[in-house]
mmCIF file of C-alpha atoms and ligand atoms in Angstrom:
data_model
loop_
_atom_site.group_PDB
_atom_site.id
_atom_site.type_symbol
_atom_site.label_atom_id
_atom_site.label_comp_id
_atom_site.label_asym_id
_atom_site.label_seq_id
_atom_site.Cartn_x
_atom_site.Cartn_y
_atom_site.Cartn_z
ATOM 1 C CA MET L 254 0.000 0.000 0.000
ATOM 2 C CA THR L 255 1.375 3.393 -0.912
ATOM 3 C CA GLU L 256 0.663 6.633 0.832
ATOM 4 C CA THR L 257 1.043 10.101 -0.634
ATOM 5 C CA VAL L 258 3.369 12.301 1.404
ATOM 6 C CA LEU L 259 3.393 15.347 -0.857
ATOM 7 C CA GLU L 260 0.920 16.603 -3.415
ATOM 8 C CA THR L 261 0.862 19.794 -5.465
ATOM 9 C CA THR L 262 -2.183 20.848 -7.441
ATOM 10 C CA ASN L 263 -1.891 23.363 -10.307
ATOM 11 C CA LEU L 264 1.142 24.982 -8.683
ATOM 12 C CA THR L 265 2.030 28.201 -10.484
ATOM 13 C CA LYS L 266 4.702 30.847 -9.827
ATOM 14 C CA ARG L 267 5.239 33.876 -12.042
ATOM 15 C CA PHE L 268 8.017 36.421 -12.203
ATOM 16 C CA GLY L 269 6.575 39.243 -14.286
ATOM 17 C CA ALA L 270 5.860 37.790 -17.714
ATOM 18 C CA LEU L 271 7.793 34.600 -16.961
ATOM 19 C CA THR L 272 5.939 31.580 -15.589
ATOM 20 C CA ALA L 273 8.665 29.693 -13.721
ATOM 21 C CA ASN L 274 6.293 26.979 -12.435
ATOM 22 C CA ASP L 275 3.339 26.492 -14.729
ATOM 23 C CA ASP L 276 0.365 24.504 -13.443
ATOM 24 C CA ILE L 277 2.424 21.727 -11.836
ATOM 25 C CA SER L 278 0.446 18.864 -10.315
ATOM 26 C CA LEU L 279 2.557 16.089 -8.863
ATOM 27 C CA SER L 280 2.301 13.486 -6.182
ATOM 28 C CA VAL L 281 5.137 11.871 -4.233
ATOM 29 C CA ASP L 282 4.731 8.597 -2.331
ATOM 30 C CA ARG L 283 6.096 8.158 1.164
ATOM 31 C CA GLY L 284 9.435 6.370 1.033
ATOM 32 C CA GLU L 285 10.297 7.069 -2.584
ATOM 33 C CA ILE L 286 13.288 8.815 -4.077
ATOM 34 C CA ARG L 287 11.880 11.240 -6.616
ATOM 35 C CA GLY L 288 14.219 12.737 -9.167
ATOM 36 C CA ILE L 289 13.505 16.123 -10.717
ATOM 37 C CA ILE L 290 15.305 16.855 -13.969
ATOM 38 C CA GLY L 291 15.030 19.484 -16.673
ATOM 39 C CA PRO L 292 17.250 21.890 -18.603
ATOM 40 C CA ASN L 293 18.698 24.988 -16.925
ATOM 41 C CA GLY L 294 15.981 27.484 -16.105
ATOM 42 C CA SER L 295 13.169 24.917 -16.352
ATOM 43 C CA GLY L 296 11.906 25.735 -12.859
ATOM 44 C CA LYS L 297 13.439 23.059 -10.591
ATOM 45 C CA THR L 298 14.790 25.378 -7.910
ATOM 46 C CA THR L 299 11.634 27.484 -8.093
ATOM 47 C CA LEU L 300 9.634 24.327 -7.381
ATOM 48 C CA PHE L 301 11.796 23.670 -4.286
ATOM 49 C CA ASN L 302 11.323 27.287 -3.193
ATOM 50 C CA ASN L 303 7.563 26.925 -3.568
ATOM 51 C CA LEU L 304 7.477 23.606 -1.698
ATOM 52 C CA THR L 305 9.532 24.870 1.235
ATOM 53 C CA GLY L 306 7.860 28.255 1.697
ATOM 54 C CA PHE L 307 10.644 30.454 0.322
ATOM 55 C CA TYR L 308 8.248 31.533 -2.429
ATOM 56 C CA THR L 309 4.510 31.935 -2.165
ATOM 57 C CA PRO L 310 2.881 30.410 -5.236
ATOM 58 C CA ASP L 311 0.553 32.592 -7.318
ATOM 59 C CA GLU L 312 -1.850 29.711 -7.840
ATOM 60 C CA GLY L 313 -2.344 26.154 -6.709
ATOM 61 C CA SER L 314 -1.853 24.285 -3.475
ATOM 62 C CA ILE L 315 0.679 22.135 -1.640
ATOM 63 C CA VAL L 316 -0.384 19.401 0.749
ATOM 64 C CA PHE L 317 2.290 17.781 2.935
ATOM 65 C CA ASP L 318 1.441 14.882 5.245
ATOM 66 C CA GLY L 319 -2.258 15.591 4.762
ATOM 67 C CA THR L 320 -1.996 19.280 5.713
ATOM 68 C CA ASP L 321 -2.309 22.262 3.371
ATOM 69 C CA ILE L 322 1.000 24.133 3.791
ATOM 70 C CA THR L 323 0.649 26.473 0.789
ATOM 71 C CA GLU L 324 1.056 29.743 2.697
ATOM 72 C CA TRP L 325 3.330 28.503 5.466
ATOM 73 C CA GLU L 326 6.671 30.092 6.394
ATOM 74 C CA PRO L 327 9.892 28.116 5.684
ATOM 75 C CA HIS L 328 10.751 27.332 9.318
ATOM 76 C CA ARG L 329 7.250 26.039 9.980
ATOM 77 C CA ILE L 330 7.446 23.717 6.973
ATOM 78 C CA ALA L 331 10.887 22.525 8.067
ATOM 79 C CA ARG L 332 9.656 21.772 11.566
ATOM 80 C CA ALA L 333 6.647 19.950 10.120
ATOM 81 C CA GLY L 334 9.078 17.526 8.488
ATOM 82 C CA MET L 335 9.960 18.793 5.005
ATOM 83 C CA ALA L 336 13.512 20.134 4.915
ATOM 84 C CA ARG L 337 15.892 21.129 2.157
ATOM 85 C CA THR L 338 19.474 21.715 1.240
ATOM 86 C CA PHE L 339 20.494 24.544 -1.026
ATOM 87 C CA GLN L 340 22.194 24.446 -4.393
ATOM 88 C CA ILE L 341 24.813 26.776 -2.931
ATOM 89 C CA VAL L 342 25.851 25.590 0.512
ATOM 90 C CA SER L 343 26.018 28.214 3.240
ATOM 91 C CA PRO L 344 27.299 27.017 6.621
ATOM 92 C CA PHE L 345 28.240 29.455 9.350
ATOM 93 C CA ARG L 346 31.873 29.638 8.384
ATOM 94 C CA ASN L 347 33.253 30.837 11.706
ATOM 95 C CA MET L 348 31.512 28.157 13.730
ATOM 96 C CA THR L 349 32.618 24.580 14.199
ATOM 97 C CA VAL L 350 30.846 21.723 12.509
ATOM 98 C CA THR L 351 29.105 20.788 15.773
ATOM 99 C CA GLN L 352 28.088 24.395 16.442
ATOM 100 C CA ASN L 353 26.563 24.510 12.971
ATOM 101 C CA LEU L 354 24.333 21.587 13.917
ATOM 102 C CA LEU L 355 23.412 23.003 17.324
ATOM 103 C CA ALA L 356 22.334 26.243 15.608
ATOM 104 C CA VAL L 357 19.502 24.395 13.867
ATOM 105 C CA GLU L 358 16.132 24.989 15.468
ATOM 106 C CA ALA L 359 15.321 21.323 15.991
ATOM 107 C CA PRO L 360 11.819 20.076 16.766
ATOM 108 C CA ASP L 361 10.808 19.421 20.383
ATOM 109 C CA SER L 362 10.961 15.664 19.755
ATOM 110 C CA ILE L 363 14.761 15.937 19.931
ATOM 111 C CA GLU L 364 15.503 16.170 23.637
ATOM 112 C CA ASP L 365 19.283 16.067 23.567
ATOM 113 C CA LYS L 366 20.616 18.151 20.699
ATOM 114 C CA HIS L 367 24.251 17.379 21.520
ATOM 115 C CA ALA L 368 23.636 13.643 21.393
ATOM 116 C CA ARG L 369 21.669 14.014 18.175
ATOM 117 C CA ALA L 370 24.465 16.088 16.578
ATOM 118 C CA ARG L 371 27.059 13.477 17.563
ATOM 119 C CA GLU L 372 24.932 10.676 16.185
ATOM 120 C CA ILE L 373 24.473 12.436 12.838
ATOM 121 C CA LEU L 374 28.161 13.284 12.469
ATOM 122 C CA GLU L 375 29.045 9.647 13.168
ATOM 123 C CA PHE L 376 26.443 8.433 10.687
ATOM 124 C CA LEU L 377 27.824 10.728 7.977
ATOM 125 C CA GLU L 378 31.395 9.831 8.974
ATOM 126 C CA ILE L 379 32.456 13.409 9.643
ATOM 127 C CA ASP L 380 32.708 13.121 13.435
ATOM 128 C CA HIS L 381 36.512 13.463 13.181
ATOM 129 C CA ILE L 382 36.075 17.092 12.071
ATOM 130 C CA ALA L 383 33.358 17.935 14.609
ATOM 131 C CA ASP L 384 35.465 20.653 16.242
ATOM 132 C CA ASN L 385 36.878 22.124 13.033
ATOM 133 C CA GLU L 386 35.643 25.438 11.733
ATOM 134 C CA ALA L 387 33.327 25.062 8.757
ATOM 135 C CA ARG L 388 35.423 27.468 6.706
ATOM 136 C CA GLY L 389 38.205 24.894 6.277
ATOM 137 C CA MET L 390 35.997 22.204 4.823
ATOM 138 C CA SER L 391 36.150 21.032 1.216
ATOM 139 C CA GLY L 392 33.140 21.540 -1.035
ATOM 140 C CA GLY L 393 32.129 17.923 -0.590
ATOM 141 C CA GLN L 394 32.419 18.053 3.196
ATOM 142 C CA GLN L 395 30.261 21.181 3.178
ATOM 143 C CA LYS L 396 27.600 19.232 1.301
ATOM 144 C CA LEU L 397 27.740 16.621 4.061
ATOM 145 C CA LEU L 398 27.501 19.365 6.689
ATOM 146 C CA GLU L 399 24.464 20.755 4.901
ATOM 147 C CA LEU L 400 22.868 17.300 4.951
ATOM 148 C CA ALA L 401 23.802 16.946 8.636
ATOM 149 C CA ARG L 402 22.052 20.230 9.436
ATOM 150 C CA VAL L 403 18.943 19.049 7.621
ATOM 151 C CA LEU L 404 19.006 15.776 9.589
ATOM 152 C CA MET L 405 18.907 17.783 12.861
ATOM 153 C CA LEU L 406 15.303 18.548 11.880
ATOM 154 C CA ASP L 407 14.511 14.813 11.868
ATOM 155 C CA PRO L 408 12.596 15.268 8.589
ATOM 156 C CA ASP L 409 10.191 12.826 6.912
ATOM 157 C CA CYS L 410 11.008 14.315 3.537
ATOM 158 C CA ILE L 411 14.291 15.832 2.349
ATOM 159 C CA LEU L 412 14.702 18.029 -0.716
ATOM 160 C CA LEU L 413 18.189 17.991 -2.197
ATOM 161 C CA ASP L 414 19.314 20.507 -4.810
ATOM 162 C CA GLU L 415 22.199 18.942 -6.748
ATOM 163 C CA PRO L 416 23.794 16.946 -3.917
ATOM 164 C CA SER L 417 26.642 15.660 -6.060
ATOM 165 C CA ALA L 418 27.554 18.877 -7.893
ATOM 166 C CA GLY L 419 31.193 19.799 -7.299
ATOM 167 C CA VAL L 420 31.859 16.715 -5.198
ATOM 168 C CA ASN L 421 34.673 14.266 -5.954
ATOM 169 C CA PRO L 422 33.559 10.750 -7.032
ATOM 170 C CA ALA L 423 34.513 9.015 -3.762
ATOM 171 C CA LEU L 424 32.589 11.488 -1.626
ATOM 172 C CA GLU L 425 29.714 11.491 -4.100
ATOM 173 C CA LYS L 426 29.379 7.752 -3.625
ATOM 174 C CA ARG L 427 29.362 8.200 0.153
ATOM 175 C CA ILE L 428 26.679 10.890 -0.037
ATOM 176 C CA LEU L 429 24.545 8.671 -2.272
ATOM 177 C CA ASP L 430 25.048 5.692 0.059
ATOM 178 C CA HIS L 431 23.862 7.807 3.005
ATOM 179 C CA ILE L 432 20.810 8.936 1.041
ATOM 180 C CA GLN L 433 20.044 5.304 0.217
ATOM 181 C CA GLU L 434 20.469 4.295 3.867
ATOM 182 C CA LEU L 435 18.176 7.060 5.123
ATOM 183 C CA ASN L 436 15.677 6.111 2.433
ATOM 184 C CA ASP L 437 15.788 2.456 3.549
ATOM 185 C CA ASP L 438 14.795 3.744 7.002
ATOM 186 C CA GLY L 439 11.758 5.481 5.487
ATOM 187 C CA THR L 440 12.880 9.019 4.618
ATOM 188 C CA THR L 441 11.392 10.345 1.380
ATOM 189 C CA PHE L 442 13.741 12.235 -0.947
ATOM 190 C CA ILE L 443 13.057 14.705 -3.711
ATOM 191 C CA MET L 444 16.215 15.391 -5.601
ATOM 192 C CA VAL L 445 17.298 17.793 -8.340
ATOM 193 C CA GLU L 446 20.342 16.320 -10.033
ATOM 194 C CA HIS L 447 22.027 16.933 -13.383
ATOM 195 C CA ASP L 448 24.091 13.751 -13.241
ATOM 196 C CA MET L 449 22.016 11.274 -15.236
ATOM 197 C CA ASP L 450 23.997 8.284 -13.965
ATOM 198 C CA VAL L 451 23.078 9.288 -10.427
ATOM 199 C CA MET L 452 19.435 9.648 -11.439
ATOM 200 C CA ARG L 453 19.378 6.289 -13.164
ATOM 201 C CA THR L 454 20.889 4.632 -10.093
ATOM 202 C CA ILE L 455 18.935 6.222 -7.296
ATOM 203 C CA ALA L 456 15.573 7.612 -8.434
ATOM 204 C CA ASP L 457 12.408 5.490 -8.214
ATOM 205 C CA THR L 458 10.453 7.960 -10.331
ATOM 206 C CA VAL L 459 11.678 10.901 -12.390
ATOM 207 C CA THR L 460 9.687 14.079 -13.037
ATOM 208 C CA VAL L 461 10.799 16.213 -15.975
ATOM 209 C CA LEU L 462 10.275 19.975 -16.141
ATOM 210 C CA ASP L 463 10.678 22.152 -19.207
ATOM 211 C CA GLN L 464 9.926 25.881 -19.298
ATOM 212 C CA GLY L 465 8.087 25.624 -16.014
ATOM 213 C CA GLN L 466 5.835 22.761 -17.078
ATOM 214 C CA LEU L 467 5.786 19.133 -16.012
ATOM 215 C CA ILE L 468 6.327 17.380 -19.362
ATOM 216 C CA ALA L 469 6.961 13.766 -18.334
ATOM 217 C CA GLU L 470 6.971 11.439 -15.357
ATOM 218 C CA GLY L 471 7.942 7.802 -14.952
ATOM 219 C CA SER L 472 10.936 5.520 -14.530
ATOM 220 C CA PHE L 473 14.319 6.864 -15.663
ATOM 221 C CA ASP L 474 14.167 4.756 -18.824
ATOM 222 C CA GLU L 475 10.609 5.854 -19.601
ATOM 223 C CA VAL L 476 11.253 9.579 -19.326
ATOM 224 C CA THR L 477 14.611 9.569 -21.093
ATOM 225 C CA GLY L 478 13.068 7.647 -23.988
ATOM 226 C CA ASN L 479 10.274 10.208 -24.255
ATOM 227 C CA ASP L 480 10.443 12.356 -27.436
ATOM 228 C CA ARG L 481 9.336 15.535 -25.708
ATOM 229 C CA VAL L 482 12.030 15.110 -23.074
ATOM 230 C CA ARG L 483 14.699 14.507 -25.700
ATOM 231 C CA GLU L 484 13.536 17.601 -27.565
ATOM 232 C CA ALA L 485 13.687 19.682 -24.368
ATOM 233 C CA TYR L 486 17.304 18.679 -23.883
ATOM 234 C CA LEU L 487 18.413 19.180 -27.525
ATOM 235 C CA GLY L 488 21.309 21.588 -27.639
ATOM 236 C CA ARG L 489 21.259 22.040 -23.871
ATOM 237 C CA GLU L 490 23.976 21.622 -21.296
ATOM 238 C CA VAL L 491 23.163 18.000 -20.571
ATOM 239 C CA ASP L 492 23.565 15.723 -23.545
ATOM 240 C CA LEU L 493 21.096 12.891 -23.054
ATOM 241 C CA GLU L 494 22.506 11.004 -26.042
ATOM 242 C CA GLU L 495 25.901 10.950 -24.441
ATOM 243 C CA VAL L 496 24.507 9.518 -21.238
ATOM 244 C CA LEU L 497 22.167 7.030 -22.827
ATOM 245 C CA GLY L 498 24.310 5.972 -25.796
HETATM 246 N N1 ADP W 716 13.476 35.284 -7.776
HETATM 247 C C1 ADP W 716 13.379 35.287 -9.111
HETATM 248 N N2 ADP W 716 13.073 36.413 -9.790
HETATM 249 C C2 ADP W 716 12.954 36.414 -11.137
HETATM 250 N N3 ADP W 716 13.098 35.332 -11.910
HETATM 251 C C3 ADP W 716 13.400 34.165 -11.292
HETATM 252 C C4 ADP W 716 13.547 34.069 -9.869
HETATM 253 N N4 ADP W 716 13.836 32.781 -9.542
HETATM 254 C C5 ADP W 716 13.865 32.117 -10.704
HETATM 255 N N5 ADP W 716 13.620 32.927 -11.751
HETATM 256 C C6 ADP W 716 13.540 32.543 -13.167
HETATM 257 O O1 ADP W 716 12.676 31.427 -13.266
HETATM 258 C C7 ADP W 716 13.159 30.497 -14.230
HETATM 259 C C8 ADP W 716 13.373 29.147 -13.554
HETATM 260 O O2 ADP W 716 14.486 29.262 -12.704
HETATM 261 P P1 ADP W 716 14.962 28.074 -11.751
HETATM 262 O O3 ADP W 716 13.804 27.583 -11.006
HETATM 263 O O4 ADP W 716 16.129 28.570 -10.976
HETATM 264 O O5 ADP W 716 15.429 26.986 -12.820
HETATM 265 P P2 ADP W 716 16.328 25.668 -12.637
HETATM 266 O O6 ADP W 716 16.561 25.462 -11.184
HETATM 267 O O7 ADP W 716 15.539 24.588 -13.287
HETATM 268 O O8 ADP W 716 17.602 25.937 -13.386
HETATM 269 C C9 ADP W 716 14.434 31.084 -14.802
HETATM 270 O O9 ADP W 716 14.104 31.745 -16.008
HETATM 271 C C10 ADP W 716 14.862 32.061 -13.741
HETATM 272 O O10 ADP W 716 15.605 33.128 -14.297
HETATM 273 MG MG1 MG W 717 18.367 25.272 -10.064
#
């Protein structure tokens, strides 16, 4: 039996004459890893901003865990269990890794924040740099720190914006393994990712955006074989042919 954790209905966001999210209706099952792909400027980050309260949609609704959250503020959505990382990571650079975690406004269900922070750093295998300042971390380690901060919220659903961008292959594999592990324990993921090999490996279902519209949805093989998807990517920064052979 599947249960819907997130549902958008006719979600629309305009910037002047530009419709960055155009009538998007999608439904995500609890426990799935949903991939979101689409050429640059197709509206992926805007969708995340709508879902997590950073933008207020012009039209449509968002229901998370059975509750309409359409007009909610970001921190309220995060505390309700839907948390995100950002495409550009932004830790508090002058604070240690542990301090960065303790700065997260965790839900009341977490009684001992220090213990929780330790547990997360061990899980992500960055406990050895717990007392280092965030400013000295590599790009990949900062991605892990960002994920660690999100985990402090004990979320049901995590939105990741390009988790493997700018990360070396070894660390990328570790990040993906951690995502898989968290997913095995029931966490739902919604993930924007340009790396098609990553998508093929990890996503249960892929949603494709183009010019703000949802143009295809299905398994990786289904959507990448879709003519409209191939057309959307023609001459763009990601060469589907190269990936798919
Ligand atoms: N705050 C904003 N103000 C004006 N235009 C925006 C804003 N955010 C996004 N856009 C525009 O909306 C479109 C979709 O952007 P975005 O969601 O960032 O695409 P993607 O993440 O798929 O690359 C782009 O044309 C972008 O320039
Ligand atoms: Mg983006």
